[in-house]
Backbone as numpy.savetxt, mean C-alpha at the origin, in Angstrom:
# Nx Ny Nz CAx CAy CAz Cx Cy Cz
38.72 -17.38 -9.18 38.11 -17.01 -10.46 36.72 -17.59 -10.55
35.73 -16.80 -11.03 34.35 -17.27 -11.10 34.22 -18.34 -12.18
33.47 -19.39 -11.88 33.20 -20.42 -12.85 32.13 -19.96 -13.83
32.20 -20.50 -15.04 31.26 -20.14 -16.07 30.49 -21.37 -16.51
29.49 -21.14 -17.35 28.62 -22.25 -17.76 29.42 -23.31 -18.53
30.47 -22.89 -19.24 31.29 -23.87 -19.96 32.05 -24.77 -18.99
32.42 -24.22 -17.83 33.11 -25.02 -16.82 32.18 -26.10 -16.27
30.92 -25.72 -16.04 29.94 -26.69 -15.57 29.73 -27.77 -16.63
29.63 -27.36 -17.89 29.43 -28.31 -18.98 30.60 -29.30 -19.07
31.82 -28.77 -18.93 33.00 -29.63 -18.99 33.02 -30.62 -17.84
32.70 -30.16 -16.63 32.69 -31.04 -15.45 31.64 -32.14 -15.60
30.48 -31.80 -16.16 29.38 -32.77 -16.29 29.49 -33.61 -17.55
30.38 -33.21 -18.48 30.51 -33.96 -19.73 29.35 -33.75 -20.67
28.80 -32.55 -20.67 27.68 -32.23 -21.56 27.98 -30.91 -22.27
27.07 -30.50 -23.12 27.24 -29.23 -23.83 26.74 -28.07 -22.97
27.24 -26.85 -23.20 26.71 -25.67 -22.49 25.21 -25.50 -22.67
24.71 -25.88 -23.85 23.26 -25.77 -24.10 22.48 -26.67 -23.15
23.02 -27.84 -22.84 22.34 -28.74 -21.92 22.32 -28.16 -20.51
23.43 -27.54 -20.12 23.47 -26.88 -18.81 22.42 -25.79 -18.75
22.31 -25.02 -19.83 21.32 -23.94 -19.89 19.91 -24.49 -19.75
19.65 -25.63 -20.39 18.31 -26.23 -20.29 18.02 -26.67 -18.86
19.01 -27.20 -18.18 18.81 -27.61 -16.78 18.53 -26.40 -15.91
19.27 -25.33 -16.13 19.05 -24.12 -15.35 17.66 -23.55 -15.55
17.11 -23.77 -16.74 15.77 -23.27 -17.04 14.69 -24.33 -16.83
15.10 -25.45 -16.18 14.16 -26.52 -15.83 13.44 -27.06 -17.06
14.18 -27.27 -18.14 13.58 -27.79 -19.36 13.27 -29.28 -19.22
12.10 -29.72 -19.70 11.76 -31.15 -19.63 12.54 -31.99 -20.66
13.31 -31.33 -21.52 14.06 -32.06 -22.54 15.26 -32.81 -21.98
15.72 -32.40 -20.80 16.88 -33.05 -20.19 16.40 -34.15 -19.24
16.83 -35.36 -19.50 16.37 -36.51 -18.73 17.08 -36.60 -17.37
16.53 -37.44 -16.50 16.97 -37.55 -15.11 18.45 -37.72 -14.89
19.11 -38.76 -15.45 20.55 -38.97 -15.18 21.41 -37.79 -15.62
21.13 -37.26 -16.80 21.91 -36.12 -17.30 21.69 -34.89 -16.42
20.44 -34.67 -16.04 20.12 -33.53 -15.18 20.83 -33.66 -13.84
20.89 -34.89 -13.32 21.56 -35.12 -12.03 23.05 -34.81 -12.13
23.69 -35.19 -13.26 25.12 -34.90 -13.44 25.37 -33.39 -13.49
24.49 -32.67 -14.19 24.65 -31.22 -14.31 24.46 -30.55 -12.95
23.45 -30.98 -12.21 23.20 -30.38 -10.89 24.35 -30.67 -9.94
24.94 -31.83 -10.05 26.08 -32.17 -9.20 27.28 -31.28 -9.55
27.48 -31.05 -10.85 28.59 -30.18 -11.27 28.38 -28.74 -10.80
27.13 -28.28 -10.87 26.81 -26.93 -10.40 27.14 -26.79 -8.92
26.78 -27.81 -8.14 27.04 -27.79 -6.70 28.54 -27.84 -6.41
29.26 -28.72 -7.12 30.69 -28.86 -6.89 31.45 -27.58 -7.21
31.05 -26.90 -8.27 31.75 -25.68 -8.71 31.18 -24.43 -8.04
30.11 -24.62 -7.24 29.47 -23.47 -6.58 29.10 -22.40 -7.61
28.46 -22.87 -8.69 28.17 -22.00 -9.83 26.84 -21.27 -9.64
26.86 -19.99 -9.91 25.64 -19.19 -9.90 25.46 -18.57 -11.27
24.33 -18.78 -11.92 24.14 -18.22 -13.26 24.11 -16.71 -13.23
24.58 -16.12 -14.27 24.59 -14.66 -14.39 23.17 -14.18 -14.66
22.50 -13.74 -13.60 21.11 -13.34 -13.73 20.95 -12.15 -14.66
21.91 -11.22 -14.62 21.80 -10.03 -15.46 21.82 -10.40 -16.94
22.74 -11.31 -17.30 22.81 -11.71 -18.70 21.56 -12.47 -19.11
21.10 -13.34 -18.24 19.90 -14.11 -18.53 18.70 -13.20 -18.74
18.56 -12.22 -17.88 17.43 -11.30 -17.98 17.55 -10.39 -19.19
18.80 -10.05 -19.57 18.99 -9.22 -20.75 18.49 -9.94 -21.99
18.77 -11.25 -22.07 18.31 -12.02 -23.21 16.79 -12.10 -23.25
16.17 -12.18 -22.10 14.71 -12.31 -22.05 14.01 -10.96 -22.00
14.80 -9.86 -21.94 14.24 -8.51 -21.83 13.43 -8.35 -20.56
13.79 -9.08 -19.52 13.10 -8.98 -18.24 14.10 -8.74 -17.12
13.72 -7.95 -16.15 14.55 -7.75 -14.96 14.07 -8.60 -13.80
12.85 -9.17 -13.94 12.21 -9.93 -12.86 12.11 -9.07 -11.59
11.82 -7.79 -11.79 11.73 -6.84 -10.68 10.48 -5.98 -10.81
9.76 -5.84 -9.69 8.63 -4.92 -9.62 9.07 -3.68 -8.84
8.75 -2.52 -9.35 8.98 -1.29 -8.61 7.73 -0.90 -7.83
7.92 -0.29 -6.68 6.79 0.18 -5.86 7.08 1.61 -5.42
6.18 2.52 -5.76 6.32 3.91 -5.33 5.31 4.18 -4.22
5.80 4.57 -3.04 4.93 4.91 -1.92 5.22 6.34 -1.48
4.21 7.04 -0.94 4.42 8.44 -0.51 5.35 8.58 0.68
5.30 7.62 1.61 6.11 7.74 2.82 6.24 6.36 3.46
7.41 5.78 3.38 7.61 4.41 3.86 7.51 4.31 5.38
7.59 5.45 6.08 7.49 5.43 7.54 6.08 5.20 8.04
5.09 5.39 7.17 3.69 5.18 7.56 3.38 3.69 7.51
2.87 3.14 8.60 2.66 1.69 8.70 1.72 1.14 7.63
0.77 1.95 7.20 -0.17 1.53 6.15 0.59 1.09 4.90
1.56 1.89 4.49 2.31 1.57 3.28 3.25 0.39 3.52
3.78 0.27 4.73 4.67 -0.85 5.04 3.95 -2.18 4.91
2.69 -2.25 5.33 1.92 -3.49 5.23 1.62 -3.82 3.77
1.33 -2.81 2.96 1.09 -3.03 1.53 2.35 -3.58 0.88
3.49 -2.97 1.21 4.76 -3.43 0.65 5.04 -4.88 1.04
4.69 -5.25 2.25 4.90 -6.63 2.71 4.10 -7.60 1.85
2.86 -7.25 1.55 2.05 -8.10 0.69 2.62 -8.22 -0.70
3.10 -7.10 -1.24 3.72 -7.10 -2.57 4.96 -7.97 -2.57
5.81 -7.78 -1.57 7.09 -8.49 -1.52 6.89 -10.00 -1.39
5.97 -10.41 -0.54 5.77 -11.85 -0.35 5.22 -12.52 -1.60
4.28 -11.86 -2.27 3.74 -12.43 -3.51 4.81 -12.45 -4.59
5.58 -11.36 -4.70 6.63 -11.30 -5.70 7.66 -12.41 -5.46
8.05 -12.61 -4.22 9.03 -13.65 -3.89 8.51 -15.03 -4.29
7.23 -15.26 -4.03 6.64 -16.56 -4.38 6.63 -16.78 -5.89
6.61 -15.68 -6.64 6.60 -15.78 -8.10 7.99 -15.52 -8.71
9.02 -15.56 -7.85 10.41 -15.40 -8.26 10.72 -14.00 -8.82
10.06 -13.01 -8.28 10.34 -11.62 -8.62 10.96 -10.92 -7.43
11.71 -9.86 -7.71 12.24 -9.00 -6.67 11.44 -7.70 -6.64
11.64 -6.91 -5.56 10.89 -5.67 -5.39 11.87 -4.52 -5.13
11.69 -3.44 -5.87 12.47 -2.22 -5.67 11.53 -1.16 -5.08
11.81 -0.70 -3.86 10.93 0.25 -3.17 11.43 1.67 -3.38
10.52 2.55 -3.78 10.84 3.95 -4.03 9.97 4.83 -3.14
10.59 5.62 -2.27 9.88 6.52 -1.36 9.86 7.91 -1.99
8.65 8.38 -2.37 8.55 9.66 -3.08 8.55 10.86 -2.15
8.45 10.61 -0.83 8.46 11.71 0.14 7.35 12.72 -0.14
6.21 12.19 -0.62 5.02 13.02 -0.91 5.29 14.10 -1.96
6.21 13.82 -2.89 6.54 14.80 -3.92 6.23 14.22 -5.30
5.28 14.85 -6.02 4.93 14.35 -7.35 6.13 14.29 -8.30
7.06 15.24 -8.17 8.21 15.24 -9.07 9.10 14.01 -8.84
9.13 13.50 -7.59 9.90 12.29 -7.33 9.17 11.07 -7.90
7.84 11.07 -7.82 7.08 9.99 -8.44 7.35 9.95 -9.94
7.35 11.12 -10.56 7.63 11.21 -12.00 9.02 10.67 -12.32
9.99 11.01 -11.48 11.36 10.54 -11.69 11.44 9.02 -11.55
10.76 8.48 -10.55 10.80 7.03 -10.36 10.10 6.29 -11.50
9.09 6.90 -12.10 8.41 6.25 -13.22 9.35 6.05 -14.41
10.41 6.87 -14.48 11.36 6.72 -15.58 12.14 5.41 -15.49
12.01 4.70 -14.36 12.63 3.38 -14.26 12.01 2.41 -15.27
10.79 2.69 -15.71 10.13 1.81 -16.69 10.79 1.92 -18.07
10.86 3.12 -18.67 11.54 3.19 -19.97 13.02 2.88 -19.90
13.62 3.05 -18.71 15.03 2.70 -18.55 15.24 1.20 -18.33
14.14 0.46 -18.30 14.17 -1.01 -18.13 14.82 -1.45 -16.82
14.74 -0.61 -15.80 15.25 -1.01 -14.48 14.26 -1.92 -13.77
12.98 -1.82 -14.12 11.93 -2.67 -13.56 11.01 -3.11 -14.69
10.32 -4.24 -14.48 9.37 -4.73 -15.47 8.00 -4.07 -15.34
7.67 -3.67 -14.12 6.36 -3.07 -13.85 6.49 -2.16 -12.65
5.54 -1.26 -12.52 5.56 -0.32 -11.40 4.19 -0.31 -10.71
4.21 -0.42 -9.39 3.00 -0.30 -8.58 3.03 1.06 -7.90
2.01 1.87 -8.12 1.92 3.18 -7.50 0.89 3.11 -6.37
1.32 3.43 -5.17 0.43 3.38 -4.01 -0.01 4.81 -3.69
-1.31 5.05 -3.79 -1.92 6.38 -3.59 -1.07 7.48 -4.22
-0.83 7.41 -5.53 0.04 8.39 -6.17 -0.53 9.80 -6.16
0.35 10.78 -6.16 -0.05 12.18 -6.21 -0.03 12.72 -7.64
0.58 11.98 -8.55 0.61 12.39 -9.94 -0.79 12.39 -10.54
-1.01 13.25 -11.52 -2.27 13.26 -12.24 -2.44 11.95 -13.00
-3.68 11.49 -13.10 -3.96 10.26 -13.83 -3.49 10.33 -15.28
-3.56 11.52 -15.88 -3.16 11.68 -17.28 -1.70 11.29 -17.48
-0.86 11.68 -16.53 0.57 11.36 -16.63 0.77 9.85 -16.54
0.07 9.23 -15.60 0.19 7.77 -15.41 -0.30 7.03 -16.64
-1.43 7.48 -17.20 -2.00 6.82 -18.37 -1.09 6.93 -19.59
-0.32 8.01 -19.68 0.62 8.16 -20.80 1.63 7.03 -20.82
2.08 6.62 -19.63 3.03 5.51 -19.56 2.35 4.20 -19.99
1.13 3.99 -19.54 0.41 2.78 -19.93 0.15 2.76 -21.43
-0.15 3.92 -22.02 -0.38 4.00 -23.46 0.84 3.59 -24.26
2.02 3.79 -23.66 3.27 3.43 -24.34 3.63 1.96 -24.14
2.77 1.24 -23.43 2.97 -0.20 -23.26 3.62 -0.62 -21.97
3.91 0.32 -21.07 4.52 -0.03 -19.79 3.47 -0.60 -18.84
3.90 -1.54 -18.00 2.99 -2.23 -17.08 2.92 -1.49 -15.76
1.72 -1.03 -15.41 1.51 -0.21 -14.22 0.28 -0.71 -13.48
0.35 -0.71 -12.15 -0.81 -1.00 -11.29 -0.94 0.09 -10.25
-2.15 0.28 -9.75 -2.36 1.33 -8.76 -3.12 0.78 -7.56
-2.72 1.23 -6.37 -3.39 0.87 -5.13 -3.87 2.16 -4.47
-5.16 2.21 -4.14 -5.70 3.32 -3.38 -6.24 4.47 -4.18
-6.07 4.46 -5.49 -6.56 5.54 -6.33 -7.12 4.96 -7.62
-8.22 5.52 -8.09 -8.89 5.00 -9.27 -8.41 5.69 -10.53
-8.23 4.91 -11.60 -7.91 5.46 -12.91 -8.64 4.60 -13.94
-9.12 5.23 -15.00 -9.85 4.51 -16.04 -8.91 4.23 -17.21
-8.38 3.03 -17.24 -7.48 2.62 -18.31 -7.48 1.11 -18.37
-7.66 0.55 -19.57 -7.82 -0.91 -19.66 -6.51 -1.67 -19.49
-5.36 -0.97 -19.34 -4.10 -1.65 -19.09 -3.64 -1.48 -17.64
-4.42 -0.74 -16.84 -3.99 -0.45 -15.47 -4.96 -1.07 -14.47
-4.56 -2.17 -13.81 -5.42 -2.71 -12.75 -5.37 -1.80 -11.52
-6.48 -1.71 -10.82 -6.61 -0.86 -9.63 -7.12 -1.70 -8.47
-6.51 -1.53 -7.31 -6.97 -2.20 -6.10 -7.15 -1.15 -5.01
-8.31 -1.14 -4.38 -8.57 -0.12 -3.37 -9.67 -0.58 -2.43
-9.91 0.21 -1.41 -11.05 0.03 -0.53 -12.01 1.19 -0.77
-13.21 1.07 -0.26 -14.20 2.13 -0.44 -14.07 3.12 0.72
-13.19 4.10 0.54 -12.92 5.07 1.60 -14.16 5.85 2.02
-14.97 6.21 1.04 -16.18 6.99 1.34 -17.14 6.16 2.20
-17.33 4.92 1.82 -18.28 4.05 2.53 -17.85 3.81 3.97
-16.59 3.40 4.18 -16.22 3.06 5.56 -16.07 4.30 6.44
-15.75 5.45 5.83 -15.69 6.68 6.61 -17.08 7.11 7.04
-18.04 6.93 6.15 -19.43 7.20 6.51 -19.84 6.33 7.70
-19.48 5.06 7.66 -19.82 4.14 8.74 -19.15 4.54 10.05
-17.88 4.96 9.98 -17.15 5.34 11.19 -17.78 6.57 11.85
-18.12 7.57 11.03 -18.72 8.78 11.59 -20.15 8.51 12.05
-20.87 7.67 11.32 -22.23 7.30 11.74 -22.20 6.62 13.10
-21.17 5.79 13.33 -21.02 5.13 14.63 -20.86 6.17 15.74
-20.05 7.20 15.51 -19.87 8.25 16.52 -21.17 9.00 16.77
-21.89 9.26 15.71 -23.18 9.96 15.86 -24.16 9.10 16.63
-24.16 7.80 16.35 -25.05 6.88 17.07 -24.73 6.82 18.55
-23.48 7.16 18.89 -23.09 7.19 20.31 -23.48 8.51 20.98
-24.15 9.37 20.23 -24.66 10.61 20.79 -23.86 11.85 20.47
-22.85 11.74 19.60 -22.01 12.89 19.27 -22.58 13.64 18.07
-22.72 14.94 18.21 -23.17 15.77 17.09 -22.08 16.73 16.63
-21.07 16.93 17.43 -19.92 17.74 17.04 -18.72 16.81 16.85
-18.47 16.42 15.61 -17.41 15.47 15.29 -16.36 16.16 14.43
-15.12 16.13 14.88 -14.01 16.72 14.12 -13.41 15.67 13.18
-12.70 16.16 12.19 -12.02 15.26 11.24 -10.58 15.72 11.05
-9.64 14.77 11.18 -8.23 15.05 10.91 -7.81 14.21 9.70
-7.51 14.90 8.60 -7.11 14.23 7.38 -5.61 14.03 7.30
-5.18 13.39 6.20 -3.76 13.13 6.00 -3.11 14.22 5.19
-2.31 13.83 4.19 -1.67 14.81 3.34 -2.74 15.60 2.60
-2.51 16.87 2.42 -3.52 17.73 1.80 -3.87 17.28 0.38
-2.91 16.72 -0.35 -3.16 16.31 -1.73 -3.45 14.81 -1.85
-3.66 14.14 -0.72 -3.90 12.70 -0.74 -5.31 12.38 -1.22
-5.40 11.53 -2.24 -6.70 11.13 -2.78 -7.49 10.37 -1.72
-6.82 9.48 -0.99 -7.51 8.70 0.03 -8.04 9.60 1.14
-7.25 10.59 1.56 -7.69 11.51 2.59 -8.91 12.29 2.13
-8.90 12.70 0.87 -10.04 13.43 0.31 -11.30 12.56 0.34
-11.17 11.29 -0.03 -12.34 10.41 -0.03 -12.85 10.17 1.39
-11.95 10.10 2.36 -12.39 9.90 3.75 -13.10 11.15 4.28
-12.65 12.31 3.85 -13.36 13.54 4.18 -14.75 13.53 3.55
-14.83 13.05 2.32 -16.13 12.97 1.65 -17.09 12.07 2.41
-16.60 10.92 2.90 -17.44 10.03 3.68 -17.89 10.65 4.99
-16.99 11.40 5.61 -17.31 12.15 6.83 -18.45 13.13 6.58
-18.32 13.90 5.52 -19.34 14.91 5.19 -20.66 14.24 4.80
-20.57 13.12 4.13 -21.76 12.39 3.73 -22.55 11.91 4.95
-21.82 11.40 5.95 -22.50 10.92 7.17 -23.21 12.06 7.89
-22.57 13.23 7.94 -23.21 14.39 8.58 -24.47 14.79 7.82
-24.37 14.84 6.51 -25.51 15.27 5.70 -26.68 14.31 5.85
-26.41 13.02 5.82 -27.48 12.03 5.91 -28.20 12.09 7.25
-27.51 12.61 8.28 -28.13 12.68 9.62 -28.48 14.12 10.00
-28.52 14.97 8.98 -28.96 16.37 9.14 -28.15 17.12 10.21
-26.84 16.85 10.22 -25.95 17.57 11.12 -25.15 18.57 10.29
-25.17 19.84 10.63 -24.47 20.86 9.84 -22.97 20.59 9.75
-22.43 20.81 8.57 -20.99 20.68 8.36 -20.30 21.94 8.88
-19.27 21.75 9.70 -18.56 22.89 10.28 -17.09 22.81 9.85
-16.70 23.62 8.86 -15.32 23.54 8.34 -14.26 23.83 9.38
-14.63 24.54 10.46 -13.64 24.82 11.50 -13.24 23.58 12.28
-13.96 22.46 12.07 -13.62 21.21 12.76 -12.79 20.28 11.88
-12.21 20.82 10.81 -11.40 20.04 9.89 -9.94 20.50 9.99
-9.02 19.53 10.05 -7.60 19.86 10.05 -6.85 18.70 9.38
-5.56 18.88 9.16 -4.74 17.85 8.53 -3.53 17.51 9.39
-3.20 16.20 9.40 -2.07 15.75 10.22 -1.03 14.98 9.46
-1.12 14.96 8.10 -0.09 14.35 7.25 0.13 12.86 7.52
-0.86 12.19 8.10 -0.79 10.74 8.35 0.27 10.35 9.37
0.84 11.31 10.10 1.86 11.01 11.10 1.34 11.26 12.51
1.90 10.56 13.50 1.50 10.77 14.90 1.72 12.22 15.31
2.89 12.77 14.98 3.16 14.16 15.34 2.19 15.11 14.66
1.83 14.79 13.43 0.86 15.62 12.72 -0.52 15.55 13.35
-0.92 14.35 13.80 -2.20 14.21 14.49 -2.22 14.98 15.80
-1.08 14.95 16.51 -0.96 15.71 17.76 -1.12 17.20 17.50
-0.40 17.71 16.51 -0.48 19.14 16.19 -1.88 19.54 15.74
-2.50 18.67 14.94 -3.84 18.99 14.41 -4.88 19.06 15.54
-4.86 18.08 16.45 -5.87 18.10 17.52 -5.61 19.26 18.48
-4.35 19.62 18.68 -4.05 20.77 19.54 -4.58 22.06 18.92
-4.47 22.18 17.60 -5.02 23.36 16.93 -6.54 23.39 17.06
-7.17 22.23 16.90 -8.63 22.16 17.02 -9.09 22.49 18.43
-8.36 21.97 19.41 -8.74 22.22 20.81 -8.53 23.68 21.20
-7.61 24.35 20.56 -7.36 25.75 20.87 -8.41 26.68 20.28
-9.23 26.17 19.38 -10.29 26.98 18.80 -11.47 27.08 19.78
-12.33 28.01 19.52 -13.52 28.18 20.37 -14.70 27.41 19.81
-14.42 26.33 19.08 -15.48 25.50 18.49 -15.46 24.14 19.17
-16.38 23.88 20.07 -16.36 22.63 20.83 -16.70 21.41 19.97
-16.15 20.27 20.34 -16.49 19.00 19.70 -16.26 17.90 20.73
-16.97 16.80 20.55 -16.89 15.71 21.53 -16.34 14.41 20.94
-16.05 14.42 19.63 -15.51 13.21 18.99 -14.63 13.63 17.82
-13.71 12.74 17.44 -12.83 13.02 16.31 -12.61 11.74 15.51
-12.68 11.87 14.20 -12.39 10.78 13.28 -11.09 11.14 12.57
-10.06 10.30 12.75 -8.76 10.56 12.12 -8.57 9.62 10.94
-7.94 10.11 9.87 -7.82 9.35 8.63 -6.85 8.18 8.73
-6.11 8.06 9.84 -5.37 6.83 10.10 -5.07 6.71 11.60
-4.61 5.53 12.00 -4.37 5.26 13.42 -3.18 6.03 13.98
-2.18 6.27 13.15 -1.00 6.98 13.65 -1.38 8.38 14.12
-2.24 9.05 13.39 -2.70 10.37 13.84 -3.56 10.25 15.09
-4.31 9.15 15.19 -5.11 8.93 16.40 -4.21 8.81 17.63
-3.03 8.21 17.45 -2.10 8.12 18.58 -1.62 9.50 19.01
-1.49 10.40 18.04 -1.16 11.78 18.38 -2.27 12.44 19.17
-3.52 12.08 18.85 -4.67 12.59 19.61 -4.62 12.08 21.04
-4.26 10.82 21.22 -4.14 10.24 22.56 -3.12 11.02 23.38
-1.97 11.32 22.77 -0.92 12.04 23.49 -1.39 13.44 23.90
-2.09 14.11 22.98 -2.59 15.45 23.29 -3.62 15.42 24.41
-4.48 14.41 24.38 -5.50 14.30 25.43 -4.87 14.08 26.80
-3.82 13.28 26.83 -3.13 13.03 28.09 -2.54 14.33 28.64
-1.95 15.12 27.75 -1.36 16.39 28.18 -2.43 17.38 28.62
-3.58 17.33 27.98 -4.65 18.28 28.28 -5.55 17.81 29.42
-5.32 16.60 29.90 -6.16 16.07 30.97 -7.54 15.65 30.49
-7.66 15.30 29.20 -8.93 14.87 28.65 -8.99 13.34 28.67
-10.15 12.81 29.04 -10.33 11.36 29.11 -10.99 10.86 27.84
-10.47 9.73 27.34 -11.04 9.06 26.17 -11.78 7.82 26.66
-13.07 7.65 26.36 -13.93 8.45 25.48 -14.81 9.45 26.23
-14.66 9.58 27.55 -15.56 10.43 28.34 -15.60 11.87 27.82
-14.42 12.43 27.58 -14.36 13.82 27.10 -14.22 13.90 25.59
-13.60 12.91 24.99 -13.41 12.92 23.54 -13.37 11.48 23.02
-14.31 11.14 22.14 -14.32 9.83 21.50 -13.41 9.87 20.27
-12.76 8.75 19.99 -11.78 8.71 18.89 -11.97 7.46 18.04
-11.95 7.65 16.72 -11.96 6.52 15.77 -10.86 6.78 14.74
-10.07 5.74 14.43 -9.01 5.85 13.44 -9.26 4.95 12.25
-8.22 4.76 11.44 -8.29 3.89 10.25 -6.98 3.13 10.14
-7.05 1.87 9.84 -5.95 0.95 9.49 -5.86 -0.27 10.40
-6.31 -0.14 11.67 -6.16 -1.23 12.63 -4.69 -1.68 12.70
-3.80 -0.70 12.96 -2.39 -1.06 13.04 -2.11 -1.83 14.34
-0.90 -2.28 14.50 -0.58 -3.25 15.56 -0.82 -2.72 16.97
-0.64 -1.42 17.17 -0.76 -0.89 18.53 -2.18 -0.46 18.88
-3.08 -0.44 17.88 -4.41 0.12 18.14 -5.18 -0.64 19.22
-4.94 -1.93 19.33 -5.66 -2.72 20.33 -5.00 -2.68 21.70
-3.76 -2.18 21.76 -3.03 -2.21 23.01 -2.99 -0.86 23.74
-3.31 0.23 23.04 -3.36 1.52 23.73 -4.53 1.52 24.71
-4.51 2.41 25.66 -5.59 2.51 26.65 -6.29 3.86 26.53
-7.60 3.81 26.28 -8.41 2.63 25.96 -8.12 2.15 24.54
-8.40 0.85 24.23 -8.19 0.34 22.88 -8.92 1.19 21.84
-8.27 1.37 20.71 -8.76 2.31 19.70 -9.76 1.67 18.74
-10.91 2.32 18.58 -11.84 1.93 17.52 -11.22 2.34 16.19
-11.34 1.47 15.18 -10.64 1.72 13.93 -11.28 0.94 12.79
-10.85 1.25 11.59 -11.31 0.53 10.40 -10.22 -0.43 9.96
-10.56 -1.70 9.87 -9.61 -2.72 9.42 -9.41 -2.58 7.92
-8.21 -2.17 7.53 -7.87 -2.04 6.12 -7.15 -3.30 5.65
-7.56 -3.89 4.53 -6.90 -5.10 4.03 -5.61 -4.76 3.29
-4.67 -4.18 4.02 -3.46 -3.63 3.41 -2.60 -4.72 2.74
-2.31 -5.76 3.50 -1.48 -6.85 2.97 -2.15 -7.48 1.75
-3.46 -7.72 1.85 -4.19 -8.36 0.75 -4.16 -7.51 -0.51
-4.27 -6.18 -0.37 -4.22 -5.31 -1.54 -2.86 -5.38 -2.22
-1.79 -5.38 -1.42 -0.46 -5.47 -2.00 -0.23 -6.78 -2.71
-0.62 -7.89 -2.06 -0.42 -9.21 -2.66 -1.24 -9.37 -3.94
-2.48 -8.89 -3.91 -3.34 -9.01 -5.09 -2.77 -8.22 -6.27
-2.31 -6.99 -6.00 -1.77 -6.19 -7.09 -0.51 -6.81 -7.68
0.38 -7.31 -6.83 1.58 -7.97 -7.34 1.22 -9.18 -8.20
0.24 -9.95 -7.75 -0.19 -11.13 -8.51 -0.74 -10.74 -9.87
-1.59 -9.70 -9.91 -2.20 -9.29 -11.17 -1.16 -8.76 -12.15
-0.20 -7.99 -11.65 0.81 -7.44 -12.55 1.74 -8.53 -13.09
2.11 -9.48 -12.24 2.97 -10.57 -12.72 2.23 -11.43 -13.74
0.94 -11.67 -13.50 0.13 -12.38 -14.49 0.10 -11.60 -15.80
-0.01 -10.29 -15.69 -0.05 -9.43 -16.87 1.26 -9.51 -17.64
2.36 -9.58 -16.91 3.67 -9.65 -17.54 3.90 -11.01 -18.21
3.51 -12.07 -17.54 3.80 -13.41 -18.04 2.81 -13.87 -19.10
1.58 -13.41 -19.00 0.55 -13.84 -19.95 0.27 -12.80 -21.02
0.79 -11.57 -20.79 0.61 -10.47 -21.74 -0.86 -10.24 -22.05
-1.69 -10.28 -21.03 -3.13 -10.07 -21.20 -3.54 -8.76 -20.57
-4.28 -7.96 -21.33 -4.73 -6.66 -20.85 -6.23 -6.51 -21.11
-6.98 -7.54 -20.83 -8.40 -7.53 -21.19 -9.23 -6.81 -20.13
-9.98 -5.80 -20.58 -10.99 -5.20 -19.73 -10.47 -4.18 -18.74
-11.40 -3.39 -18.26 -11.11 -2.39 -17.22 -11.22 -3.08 -15.87
-10.10 -3.23 -15.18 -10.08 -4.08 -13.98 -9.96 -3.25 -12.71
-10.97 -3.34 -11.87 -10.95 -2.66 -10.58 -11.30 -3.69 -9.51
-10.46 -3.75 -8.49 -10.65 -4.71 -7.40 -10.87 -3.93 -6.11
-12.07 -4.01 -5.58 -12.42 -3.30 -4.35 -12.54 -4.33 -3.23
-11.72 -4.17 -2.20 -11.71 -5.11 -1.07 -12.40 -4.44 0.12
-13.29 -5.16 0.74 -14.07 -4.59 1.84 -13.22 -4.30 3.07
-13.61 -3.23 3.76 -13.02 -2.89 5.06 -14.06 -3.15 6.15
-13.60 -3.18 7.39 -14.51 -3.49 8.50 -14.27 -2.52 9.66
-15.35 -1.93 10.15 -15.27 -1.05 11.32 -15.17 -1.91 12.57
-14.13 -1.68 13.35 -13.93 -2.41 14.61 -14.15 -1.43 15.76
-15.20 -1.63 16.51 -15.50 -0.72 17.62 -14.88 -1.23 18.91
-14.13 -0.34 19.56 -13.51 -0.63 20.83 -13.85 0.48 21.81
-13.17 0.49 22.93 -13.57 1.39 24.03 -13.39 2.87 23.71
-12.53 3.22 22.78 -12.24 4.63 22.55 -13.43 5.43 22.00
-14.43 4.71 21.49 -15.56 5.42 20.89 -16.91 5.05 21.49
-16.91 4.14 22.44 -18.17 3.67 23.00 -18.66 4.63 24.08
-19.96 4.78 24.14 -20.58 5.68 25.13 -20.22 5.25 26.53
-19.67 6.15 27.33 -19.27 5.78 28.71 -20.47 5.32 29.54
-20.24 4.33 30.37 -21.31 3.85 31.25 -21.40 4.75 32.49
-22.58 5.22 32.72 -22.80 6.13 33.86 -23.32 5.36 35.08
């Protein structure tokens, strides 16, 4: 039979209220009494009923996280940052995979009014900002990673996709490439759209004509990157370099090049995004953009927990973390 707080109180010779104060680390309980209560808890192997405790405080001590696809390493790193920060602050994390479907994101947001979670972090959501803001207007705690929204109750953490994509494509152009292809992620992805914008910006600034036939989408997956580069190679529009919106799609490009007998970077230069774990170990090592994925997740979890505990919603808060272009052999001009 499970022990209850009254059993602990009886064993320690104190009132149930005193046991409750010890469990909540109250300074009102002095050392000897606290020691007796802790000893009784250990002897009875007592675990407080977290559900009842949280019901009284109207808190679940849980953060929800909605991601488009948990199989993509970018999102996994963000989740790791969220989880570690939440654990340090005594919160749990509930992960929701929307499978790139706005209707699933909408369904998961209902966890807020249902009080299943205290706050929700949306990672590159596909929902319209208006829908998200409606929840914030009702007083629910929401944070966003990777997408901008103007609302004084919604903190936003992101990188400058346009800026670093411009830098990545400019690097390829500086290596002598004038025909640069682009492989984006999900068609409705805000981040993918911004990376395309940076790509186009780099071409415009260097007076290189934009060629829409050199654009394709790979859904942020290796298989998608493989299919996209194969479609591009089958066209009669030549190109000598490709910028992929993430490293996983770049790996698909590597596989296609091997099958086609194309050498990287001699026949095709490649730059990706994310600096995932395998990017430095493939041959040749992949040039990529270092995304502060873990830091973005940890920062957002910290801000939302502060918001929950301090109940402060001051100002329009946007946190932009810098990214870094890492050049490796996959994009460097071959030595002749």
